[in-house]
CSV table of C-alpha atoms in Angstrom, one decimal:
chain,number,residue,atom,x,y,z
A,1,MET,CA,0.1,-0.3,0.1
A,2,ILE,CA,1.5,3.7,-1.3
A,3,GLN,CA,1.4,5.7,2.0
A,4,ALA,CA,2.7,9.5,1.5
A,5,TYR,CA,4.0,12.2,3.6
A,6,ALA,CA,3.7,16.1,2.8
A,7,THR,CA,4.9,19.3,4.6
A,8,SER,CA,4.6,22.8,3.8
A,9,ASP,CA,6.0,25.9,5.3
A,10,VAL,CA,6.1,29.2,4.4
A,11,GLY,CA,9.8,29.5,5.1
A,12,ARG,CA,11.7,32.5,7.5
A,13,ALA,CA,11.6,35.6,4.7
A,14,ARG,CA,8.0,35.2,3.1
A,15,GLU,CA,4.7,36.3,4.2
A,16,ILE,CA,2.2,34.2,2.0
A,17,ASN,CA,3.3,30.3,1.5
A,18,GLU,CA,2.8,30.4,-2.3
A,19,ASP,CA,3.6,26.4,-2.3
A,20,TYR,CA,0.0,23.9,-2.7
A,21,PHE,CA,0.1,20.5,-3.2
A,22,SER,CA,-2.3,17.4,-3.0
A,23,VAL,CA,-1.8,13.9,-1.9
A,24,SER,CA,-4.0,10.8,-2.3
A,25,TYR,CA,-4.9,8.5,0.9
A,26,PRO,CA,-3.6,4.9,1.1
A,27,ASN,CA,-7.0,3.6,-0.2
A,28,GLU,CA,-7.9,5.8,-2.7
A,29,ASN,CA,-8.4,4.1,-6.3
A,30,ILE,CA,-6.4,6.6,-8.0
A,31,GLN,CA,-2.8,7.3,-6.3
A,32,VAL,CA,-2.3,10.8,-7.7
A,33,PHE,CA,0.2,13.2,-6.0
A,34,LEU,CA,0.7,17.2,-7.2
A,35,LEU,CA,2.7,19.8,-6.3
A,36,ALA,CA,2.9,23.5,-7.3
A,37,ASP,CA,5.1,26.7,-6.5
A,38,GLY,CA,3.3,30.0,-7.4
A,39,MET,CA,5.0,33.0,-8.4
A,40,GLY,CA,3.4,36.5,-9.6
A,41,GLY,CA,2.2,39.6,-8.0
A,42,TYR,CA,0.7,39.9,-4.2
A,43,ASN,CA,-0.8,36.9,-3.7
A,44,GLY,CA,-1.5,36.3,-7.1
A,45,GLY,CA,1.2,33.0,-7.0
A,46,GLU,CA,-1.1,31.9,-4.2
A,47,ILE,CA,-4.0,31.8,-6.5
A,48,ALA,CA,-1.9,30.4,-9.5
A,49,SER,CA,-0.6,27.1,-7.7
A,50,LYS,CA,-3.7,26.7,-6.0
A,51,LEU,CA,-5.6,26.8,-9.2
A,52,ALA,CA,-3.3,24.7,-11.4
A,53,VAL,CA,-3.0,21.8,-8.6
A,54,THR,CA,-7.1,21.6,-8.1
A,55,THR,CA,-7.6,21.9,-11.7
A,56,ALA,CA,-5.0,19.3,-12.8
A,57,LYS,CA,-6.7,16.7,-10.7
A,58,SER,CA,-9.9,17.0,-11.5
A,59,TYR,CA,-9.1,16.9,-15.2
A,60,ILE,CA,-7.2,13.2,-13.9
A,61,LEU,CA,-9.8,12.1,-11.7
A,62,THR,CA,-12.5,13.0,-14.2
A,63,ASN,CA,-10.7,10.8,-17.3
A,64,TYR,CA,-8.7,8.2,-15.8
A,65,GLU,CA,-11.4,5.5,-16.0
A,66,LYS,CA,-11.6,6.2,-19.7
A,67,THR,CA,-7.5,6.2,-19.8
A,68,GLU,CA,-5.9,3.2,-21.3
A,69,LYS,CA,-3.6,2.0,-18.3
A,70,ASP,CA,-0.8,1.5,-20.5
A,71,LYS,CA,2.6,3.7,-21.2
A,72,LYS,CA,1.3,5.9,-23.7
A,73,GLY,CA,-2.4,6.4,-22.3
A,74,LEU,CA,-0.9,7.2,-18.5
A,75,THR,CA,2.0,9.0,-19.3
A,76,GLU,CA,-0.7,11.6,-21.9
A,77,LEU,CA,-3.3,11.7,-18.9
A,78,VAL,CA,-0.6,13.5,-16.6
A,79,ARG,CA,0.8,15.5,-19.5
A,80,SER,CA,-2.5,16.6,-20.4
A,81,ALA,CA,-3.6,17.6,-17.4
A,82,SER,CA,-1.1,19.8,-17.2
A,83,GLN,CA,-2.0,21.5,-20.5
A,84,TYR,CA,-5.4,22.1,-19.3
A,85,ALA,CA,-4.1,23.0,-16.0
A,86,ASN,CA,-1.9,26.1,-17.6
A,87,MET,CA,-5.0,27.2,-19.5
A,88,ILE,CA,-7.3,27.7,-16.8
A,89,VAL,CA,-4.5,29.5,-15.1
A,90,TYR,CA,-3.7,31.5,-18.2
A,91,ASP,CA,-7.0,32.3,-18.7
A,92,LYS,CA,-8.0,33.4,-15.2
A,93,ALA,CA,-4.7,36.0,-15.2
A,94,LYS,CA,-5.9,37.4,-18.3
A,95,GLU,CA,-9.8,37.6,-17.0
A,96,THR,CA,-9.1,39.6,-14.2
A,97,GLY,CA,-8.9,43.3,-13.8
A,98,ASN,CA,-6.2,43.0,-11.1
A,99,GLU,CA,-2.8,44.0,-12.7
A,100,ASN,CA,-0.8,41.3,-9.9
A,101,LEU,CA,-2.8,38.7,-11.1
A,102,ARG,CA,-1.8,39.0,-14.7
A,103,GLN,CA,1.9,38.1,-13.8
A,104,MET,CA,0.7,35.5,-12.1
A,105,GLY,CA,2.1,31.7,-13.2
A,106,THR,CA,3.6,28.3,-11.1
A,107,THR,CA,5.3,25.1,-11.3
A,108,LEU,CA,3.7,22.4,-11.5
A,109,ASP,CA,4.8,18.7,-11.0
A,110,ILE,CA,2.6,15.5,-10.9
A,111,CYS,CA,3.0,11.9,-10.0
A,112,LEU,CA,0.5,9.2,-10.3
A,113,ILE,CA,1.0,5.6,-9.4
A,114,TYR,CA,0.1,2.8,-11.2
A,115,GLN,CA,1.0,-1.2,-10.3
A,116,ASN,CA,4.3,-1.0,-10.6
A,117,LYS,CA,5.1,2.3,-12.8
A,118,LEU,CA,5.5,6.2,-11.8
A,119,TYR,CA,3.8,8.0,-14.5
A,120,PHE,CA,5.0,12.2,-14.2
A,121,ALA,CA,4.6,15.5,-15.6
A,122,HIS,CA,7.4,18.6,-14.9
A,123,VAL,CA,7.4,22.0,-15.7
A,124,GLY,CA,9.2,24.8,-14.0
A,125,ASP,CA,11.8,24.3,-11.1
A,126,SER,CA,10.3,22.1,-8.5
A,127,ARG,CA,11.9,18.7,-8.8
A,128,ILE,CA,11.1,14.7,-8.3
A,129,TYR,CA,14.0,12.5,-6.8
A,130,ARG,CA,13.5,8.9,-6.4
A,131,LEU,CA,15.7,7.0,-4.1
A,132,ARG,CA,16.1,3.8,-4.8
A,133,LYS,CA,18.7,1.1,-2.8
A,134,GLY,CA,20.9,4.1,-1.8
A,135,TYR,CA,20.9,5.7,-5.1
A,136,PHE,CA,19.5,9.6,-5.2
A,137,ARG,CA,18.5,10.9,-8.6
A,138,GLN,CA,16.8,13.5,-9.8
A,139,LEU,CA,13.9,12.6,-12.4
A,140,THR,CA,13.3,16.1,-13.2
A,141,LYS,CA,15.4,18.7,-15.2
A,142,ASP,CA,14.6,22.4,-13.9
A,143,ASP,CA,13.0,24.5,-16.9
A,144,SER,CA,15.4,27.6,-15.9
A,145,TYR,CA,18.0,30.0,-17.3
A,146,VAL,CA,21.1,28.5,-15.0
A,147,GLN,CA,19.8,24.8,-15.7
A,148,GLN,CA,20.0,26.3,-19.6
A,149,LEU,CA,23.8,27.6,-19.2
A,150,VAL,CA,24.9,24.0,-17.4
A,151,ASP,CA,23.5,22.2,-20.5
A,152,GLU,CA,25.5,24.4,-23.1
A,153,GLY,CA,28.9,23.9,-21.1
A,154,LYS,CA,28.8,27.6,-20.2
A,155,ILE,CA,28.8,27.4,-16.7
A,156,THR,CA,29.5,24.3,-14.2
A,157,GLU,CA,27.0,22.6,-11.9
A,158,GLU,CA,28.7,24.3,-9.4
A,159,GLU,CA,28.8,27.7,-10.2
A,160,ALA,CA,24.4,27.1,-11.2
A,161,GLU,CA,23.8,27.1,-7.4
A,162,THR,CA,25.3,30.2,-6.4
A,163,HIS,CA,23.8,31.9,-9.6
A,164,PRO,CA,22.7,35.2,-9.5
A,165,GLU,CA,19.6,34.1,-11.6
A,166,LYS,CA,19.2,31.0,-10.4
A,167,ASN,CA,15.5,32.0,-10.1
A,168,MET,CA,15.1,32.9,-13.9
A,169,LEU,CA,12.5,30.2,-15.2
A,170,MET,CA,12.9,29.4,-18.9
A,171,LYS,CA,9.1,27.5,-18.5
A,172,ALA,CA,6.4,28.3,-15.9
A,173,LEU,CA,2.6,27.2,-16.3
A,174,GLY,CA,0.0,29.7,-16.5
A,175,VAL,CA,2.1,32.4,-18.4
A,176,SER,CA,1.3,31.8,-22.3
A,177,PRO,CA,-1.6,30.0,-23.9
A,178,TYR,CA,0.7,26.9,-24.4
A,179,VAL,CA,3.2,25.5,-22.5
A,180,GLU,CA,5.5,22.4,-23.1
A,181,VAL,CA,5.0,19.8,-20.7
A,182,ASP,CA,7.7,17.6,-20.3
A,183,ALA,CA,6.1,13.7,-19.1
A,184,GLU,CA,7.9,10.2,-18.7
A,185,ASP,CA,7.6,7.0,-17.0
A,186,ARG,CA,9.8,5.6,-14.9
A,187,GLY,CA,10.1,1.8,-12.5
A,188,PHE,CA,8.6,2.4,-9.1
A,189,MET,CA,9.6,-0.9,-7.2
A,190,LYS,CA,9.2,-2.0,-3.4
A,191,ASP,CA,11.1,-0.2,-1.0
A,192,ASP,CA,11.4,3.1,-3.6
A,193,VAL,CA,10.6,6.6,-2.5
A,194,ILE,CA,9.7,9.6,-4.3
A,195,LEU,CA,10.2,13.3,-3.3
A,196,MET,CA,8.4,16.1,-4.5
A,197,CYS,CA,9.5,19.1,-3.6
A,198,SER,CA,10.0,23.2,-4.6
A,199,ASP,CA,13.2,25.1,-5.0
A,200,GLY,CA,12.9,26.6,-1.2
A,201,LEU,CA,13.9,22.8,-0.2
A,202,THR,CA,16.9,22.1,-3.2
A,203,ASN,CA,18.2,25.8,-2.6
A,204,MET,CA,18.7,25.6,0.8
A,205,VAL,CA,19.5,22.0,1.4
A,206,ASP,CA,22.2,20.0,-1.1
A,207,ASP,CA,20.8,17.0,-2.2
A,208,SER,CA,23.8,15.0,-0.7
A,209,GLU,CA,21.9,16.1,2.8
A,210,ILE,CA,18.5,15.1,1.5
A,211,ALA,CA,19.0,11.8,0.4
A,212,GLN,CA,20.5,11.3,4.1
A,213,ILE,CA,17.6,12.4,6.2
A,214,ILE,CA,15.5,10.7,3.8
A,215,LYS,CA,17.4,7.4,4.1
A,216,GLU,CA,17.3,7.7,8.3
A,217,ASN,CA,13.8,8.2,8.6
A,218,PRO,CA,11.5,8.4,5.6
A,219,THR,CA,8.0,8.7,7.4
A,220,ASP,CA,9.3,12.0,9.1
A,221,ALA,CA,11.5,13.1,6.3
A,222,THR,CA,9.3,16.0,5.0
A,223,LYS,CA,9.6,17.7,8.5
A,224,LEU,CA,12.8,17.2,8.7
A,225,LEU,CA,13.8,18.3,5.5
A,226,VAL,CA,11.6,21.4,6.0
A,227,GLN,CA,13.5,22.1,9.3
A,228,ARG,CA,16.7,21.8,7.9
A,229,ALA,CA,16.0,24.2,5.0
A,230,ASN,CA,14.6,26.5,7.9
A,231,ASP,CA,17.8,26.1,9.6
A,232,MET,CA,19.6,27.3,6.4
A,233,GLY,CA,17.8,30.7,6.2
A,234,GLY,CA,14.3,29.7,5.1
A,235,LYS,CA,14.5,32.0,2.1
A,236,ASP,CA,11.5,31.2,0.4
A,237,ASN,CA,8.5,28.8,1.0
A,238,ILE,CA,9.1,25.1,1.4
A,239,THR,CA,7.2,22.1,0.8
A,240,ALA,CA,8.6,18.2,0.7
A,241,ILE,CA,6.0,15.1,-0.5
A,242,ILE,CA,7.5,11.8,-0.1
A,243,ILE,CA,5.9,8.6,-1.7
A,244,ARG,CA,6.6,4.7,-0.6
Protein backbone atom coordinates (compact mmCIF):
# COMPACT_ATOMS: atom_id res chain seq x y z
CA MET A 1 0.00 0.00 0.00
CA ILE A 2 1.35 3.40 -0.98
CA GLN A 3 1.95 5.85 1.86
CA ALA A 4 2.46 9.59 1.45
CA TYR A 5 3.76 12.21 3.86
CA ALA A 6 3.75 15.96 3.19
CA THR A 7 4.90 19.15 4.90
CA SER A 8 4.62 22.73 3.66
CA ASP A 9 5.90 25.85 5.38
CA VAL A 10 6.02 29.57 4.59
CA GLY A 11 9.73 29.71 5.47
CA ARG A 12 11.58 32.50 7.24
CA ALA A 13 11.44 35.30 4.65
CA ARG A 14 8.01 35.23 2.97
CA GLU A 15 4.64 36.43 4.26
CA ILE A 16 2.49 34.09 2.16
CA ASN A 17 2.95 30.42 1.30
CA GLU A 18 2.55 30.29 -2.48
CA ASP A 19 3.20 26.53 -2.62
CA TYR A 20 0.19 24.23 -2.91
CA PHE A 21 -0.03 20.44 -2.96
CA SER A 22 -2.42 17.51 -3.00
CA VAL A 23 -1.85 13.87 -2.03
CA SER A 24 -3.98 10.73 -2.25
CA TYR A 25 -4.89 8.56 0.72
CA PRO A 26 -3.67 4.93 0.61
CA ASN A 27 -7.17 3.51 0.09
CA GLU A 28 -8.08 5.79 -2.83
CA ASN A 29 -8.51 4.21 -6.25
CA ILE A 30 -6.30 6.76 -8.00
CA GLN A 31 -2.89 7.44 -6.51
CA VAL A 32 -2.00 10.93 -7.73
CA PHE A 33 0.23 13.54 -6.10
CA LEU A 34 0.63 17.16 -7.19
CA LEU A 35 2.85 20.07 -6.19
CA ALA A 36 2.93 23.67 -7.46
CA ASP A 37 5.10 26.65 -6.52
CA GLY A 38 3.37 29.87 -7.52
CA MET A 39 4.82 33.20 -8.57
CA GLY A 40 3.45 36.62 -9.39
CA GLY A 41 2.22 39.77 -7.73
CA TYR A 42 0.68 39.91 -4.26
CA ASN A 43 -1.55 36.80 -3.88
CA GLY A 44 -0.97 35.94 -7.55
CA GLY A 45 1.33 32.99 -6.91
CA GLU A 46 -0.95 31.63 -4.20
CA ILE A 47 -3.92 31.69 -6.57
CA ALA A 48 -1.98 30.23 -9.52
CA SER A 49 -0.55 27.28 -7.59
CA LYS A 50 -3.87 26.29 -6.00
CA LEU A 51 -5.73 26.64 -9.30
CA ALA A 52 -3.12 24.55 -11.13
CA VAL A 53 -3.20 21.72 -8.61
CA THR A 54 -6.98 21.56 -8.23
CA THR A 55 -7.60 21.83 -11.97
CA ALA A 56 -5.00 19.21 -12.94
CA LYS A 57 -6.24 16.78 -10.28
CA SER A 58 -9.85 17.25 -11.35
CA TYR A 59 -8.84 16.56 -14.97
CA ILE A 60 -7.11 13.31 -13.97
CA LEU A 61 -10.01 12.11 -11.81
CA THR A 62 -12.50 12.89 -14.59
CA ASN A 63 -10.54 11.17 -17.36
CA TYR A 64 -8.86 8.30 -15.51
CA GLU A 65 -11.45 5.57 -16.11
CA LYS A 66 -11.52 6.08 -19.89
CA THR A 67 -7.72 6.22 -20.16
CA GLU A 68 -5.80 3.17 -21.35
CA LYS A 69 -3.68 1.95 -18.42
CA ASP A 70 -0.46 1.69 -20.40
CA LYS A 71 2.63 3.84 -20.89
CA LYS A 72 1.16 5.94 -23.67
CA GLY A 73 -2.23 6.44 -22.05
CA LEU A 74 -1.11 7.37 -18.55
CA THR A 75 1.83 9.52 -19.68
CA GLU A 76 -0.53 11.44 -21.93
CA LEU A 77 -3.04 11.77 -19.09
CA VAL A 78 -0.60 13.60 -16.80
CA ARG A 79 0.68 15.70 -19.72
CA SER A 80 -2.84 16.69 -20.78
CA ALA A 81 -3.79 17.49 -17.19
CA SER A 82 -0.85 19.90 -17.00
CA GLN A 83 -1.74 21.55 -20.30
CA TYR A 84 -5.37 21.91 -19.24
CA ALA A 85 -4.27 23.50 -15.97
CA ASN A 86 -2.03 25.85 -17.94
CA MET A 87 -4.99 27.01 -20.00
CA ILE A 88 -7.15 27.59 -16.90
CA VAL A 89 -4.47 29.58 -15.06
CA TYR A 90 -3.64 31.60 -18.17
CA ASP A 91 -7.32 32.44 -18.78
CA LYS A 92 -7.77 33.39 -15.12
CA ALA A 93 -4.83 35.78 -15.29
CA LYS A 94 -6.16 37.39 -18.47
CA GLU A 95 -9.76 37.81 -17.33
CA THR A 96 -9.01 39.57 -14.07
CA GLY A 97 -8.76 43.32 -13.73
CA ASN A 98 -6.14 42.88 -11.02
CA GLU A 99 -2.72 43.80 -12.42
CA ASN A 100 -0.97 41.65 -9.83
CA LEU A 101 -2.73 38.54 -11.09
CA ARG A 102 -1.84 39.27 -14.71
CA GLN A 103 1.76 38.32 -13.89
CA MET A 104 0.94 35.08 -12.09
CA GLY A 105 2.29 31.68 -13.00
CA THR A 106 3.39 28.48 -11.29
CA THR A 107 5.49 25.38 -11.48
CA LEU A 108 3.61 22.08 -11.58
CA ASP A 109 4.68 18.52 -10.91
CA ILE A 110 2.34 15.53 -11.07
CA CYS A 111 3.10 11.96 -10.00
CA LEU A 112 0.60 9.22 -10.86
CA ILE A 113 1.36 5.72 -9.61
CA TYR A 114 -0.24 2.73 -11.27
CA GLN A 115 0.88 -0.80 -10.42
CA ASN A 116 4.70 -0.75 -10.52
CA LYS A 117 5.08 2.42 -12.59
CA LEU A 118 5.46 6.12 -11.86
CA TYR A 119 4.05 8.48 -14.50
CA PHE A 120 5.06 12.07 -14.01
CA ALA A 121 4.68 15.49 -15.64
CA HIS A 122 6.87 18.52 -14.99
CA VAL A 123 6.95 22.26 -15.70
CA GLY A 124 9.26 24.69 -13.89
CA ASP A 125 11.93 24.18 -11.21
CA SER A 126 10.18 22.17 -8.54
CA ARG A 127 11.67 18.68 -8.57
CA ILE A 128 10.93 14.97 -8.40
CA TYR A 129 13.58 12.59 -7.07
CA ARG A 130 13.72 8.82 -6.62
CA LEU A 131 15.68 7.04 -3.91
CA ARG A 132 16.36 3.43 -4.89
CA LYS A 133 18.75 1.09 -3.09
CA GLY A 134 20.67 4.02 -1.65
CA TYR A 135 20.96 5.89 -4.95
CA PHE A 136 19.28 9.31 -5.02
CA ARG A 137 18.47 10.59 -8.49
CA GLN A 138 16.68 13.68 -9.80
CA LEU A 139 14.08 12.56 -12.37
CA THR A 140 13.11 16.03 -13.60
CA LYS A 141 15.23 18.73 -15.22
CA ASP A 142 14.79 22.33 -14.09
CA ASP A 143 13.20 24.59 -16.72
CA SER A 144 15.52 27.41 -15.70
CA TYR A 145 17.96 29.81 -17.33
CA VAL A 146 20.80 28.50 -15.17
CA GLN A 147 20.08 24.87 -16.13
CA GLN A 148 20.19 25.95 -19.77
CA LEU A 149 23.63 27.48 -19.18
CA VAL A 150 24.78 24.21 -17.61
CA ASP A 151 23.41 22.19 -20.55
CA GLU A 152 25.26 24.48 -22.98
CA GLY A 153 28.50 24.03 -21.05
CA LYS A 154 28.75 27.73 -20.21
CA ILE A 155 28.81 27.20 -16.45
CA THR A 156 29.40 24.22 -14.15
CA GLU A 157 26.90 22.57 -11.80
CA GLU A 158 28.83 24.12 -8.92
CA GLU A 159 28.61 27.62 -10.45
CA ALA A 160 24.88 27.12 -11.00
CA GLU A 161 24.33 26.72 -7.25
CA THR A 162 25.28 30.35 -6.56
CA HIS A 163 24.33 31.98 -9.87
CA PRO A 164 22.53 35.33 -9.33
CA GLU A 165 19.78 34.40 -11.81
CA LYS A 166 19.16 30.95 -10.37
CA ASN A 167 15.43 31.54 -9.98
CA MET A 168 14.79 32.71 -13.56
CA LEU A 169 12.44 30.23 -15.25
CA MET A 170 12.48 29.52 -18.96
CA LYS A 171 9.15 27.77 -18.71
CA ALA A 172 6.24 28.08 -16.28
CA LEU A 173 2.58 27.16 -16.24
CA GLY A 174 0.00 29.88 -16.85
CA VAL A 175 2.16 32.56 -18.47
CA SER A 176 1.35 31.73 -22.10
CA PRO A 177 -1.56 30.01 -23.90
CA TYR A 178 0.46 26.83 -24.50
CA VAL A 179 3.23 25.20 -22.48
CA GLU A 180 5.41 22.28 -23.47
CA VAL A 181 5.18 19.70 -20.69
CA ASP A 182 7.84 17.09 -19.91
CA ALA A 183 6.08 13.78 -19.24
CA GLU A 184 7.78 10.44 -18.65
CA ASP A 185 7.49 7.14 -16.81
CA ARG A 186 9.83 5.25 -14.49
CA GLY A 187 9.67 2.04 -12.54
CA PHE A 188 8.31 2.20 -9.01
CA MET A 189 9.59 -0.81 -7.10
CA LYS A 190 9.13 -2.04 -3.55
CA ASP A 191 11.24 0.10 -1.18
CA ASP A 192 11.56 2.96 -3.69
CA VAL A 193 11.01 6.42 -2.20
CA ILE A 194 9.81 9.38 -4.28
CA LEU A 195 10.44 12.97 -3.18
CA MET A 196 8.50 15.88 -4.68
CA CYS A 197 9.67 19.30 -3.52
CA SER A 198 9.68 23.00 -4.26
CA ASP A 199 12.91 24.94 -4.76
CA GLY A 200 12.58 26.37 -1.27
CA LEU A 201 14.09 23.05 -0.19
CA THR A 202 16.67 22.44 -2.92
CA ASN A 203 18.03 26.00 -2.82
CA MET A 204 18.74 25.62 0.89
CA VAL A 205 19.77 21.96 1.28
CA ASP A 206 22.02 20.03 -1.11
CA ASP A 207 21.03 16.69 -2.63
CA SER A 208 23.40 14.58 -0.55
CA GLU A 209 21.98 15.91 2.72
CA ILE A 210 18.39 15.54 1.46
CA ALA A 211 19.13 11.91 0.56
CA GLN A 212 20.70 11.22 3.96
CA ILE A 213 17.71 12.63 5.84
CA ILE A 214 15.31 10.47 3.79
CA LYS A 215 17.41 7.32 4.26
CA GLU A 216 17.56 7.78 8.03
CA ASN A 217 13.87 8.52 8.59
CA PRO A 218 11.57 8.42 5.53
CA THR A 219 8.39 8.65 7.63
CA ASP A 220 9.40 11.95 9.27
CA ALA A 221 11.60 13.15 6.39
CA THR A 222 9.26 15.87 5.13
CA LYS A 223 9.19 17.58 8.54
CA LEU A 224 12.95 17.20 8.97
CA LEU A 225 13.69 18.52 5.46
CA VAL A 226 11.51 21.59 5.97
CA GLN A 227 13.15 22.22 9.34
CA ARG A 228 16.61 21.89 7.79
CA ALA A 229 15.74 24.35 5.01
CA ASN A 230 14.52 26.81 7.64
CA ASP A 231 17.67 26.28 9.69
CA MET A 232 19.70 27.16 6.58
CA GLY A 233 17.81 30.42 6.11
CA GLY A 234 14.34 29.52 4.85
CA LYS A 235 14.48 32.11 2.07
CA ASP A 236 11.42 30.74 0.27
CA ASN A 237 8.32 28.65 0.88
CA ILE A 238 9.24 25.01 1.42
CA THR A 239 7.17 21.96 0.48
CA ALA A 240 8.20 18.30 0.54
CA ILE A 241 6.15 15.20 -0.29
CA ILE A 242 7.43 11.67 0.32
CA ILE A 243 5.76 8.73 -1.47
CA ARG A 244 6.74 5.16 -0.59
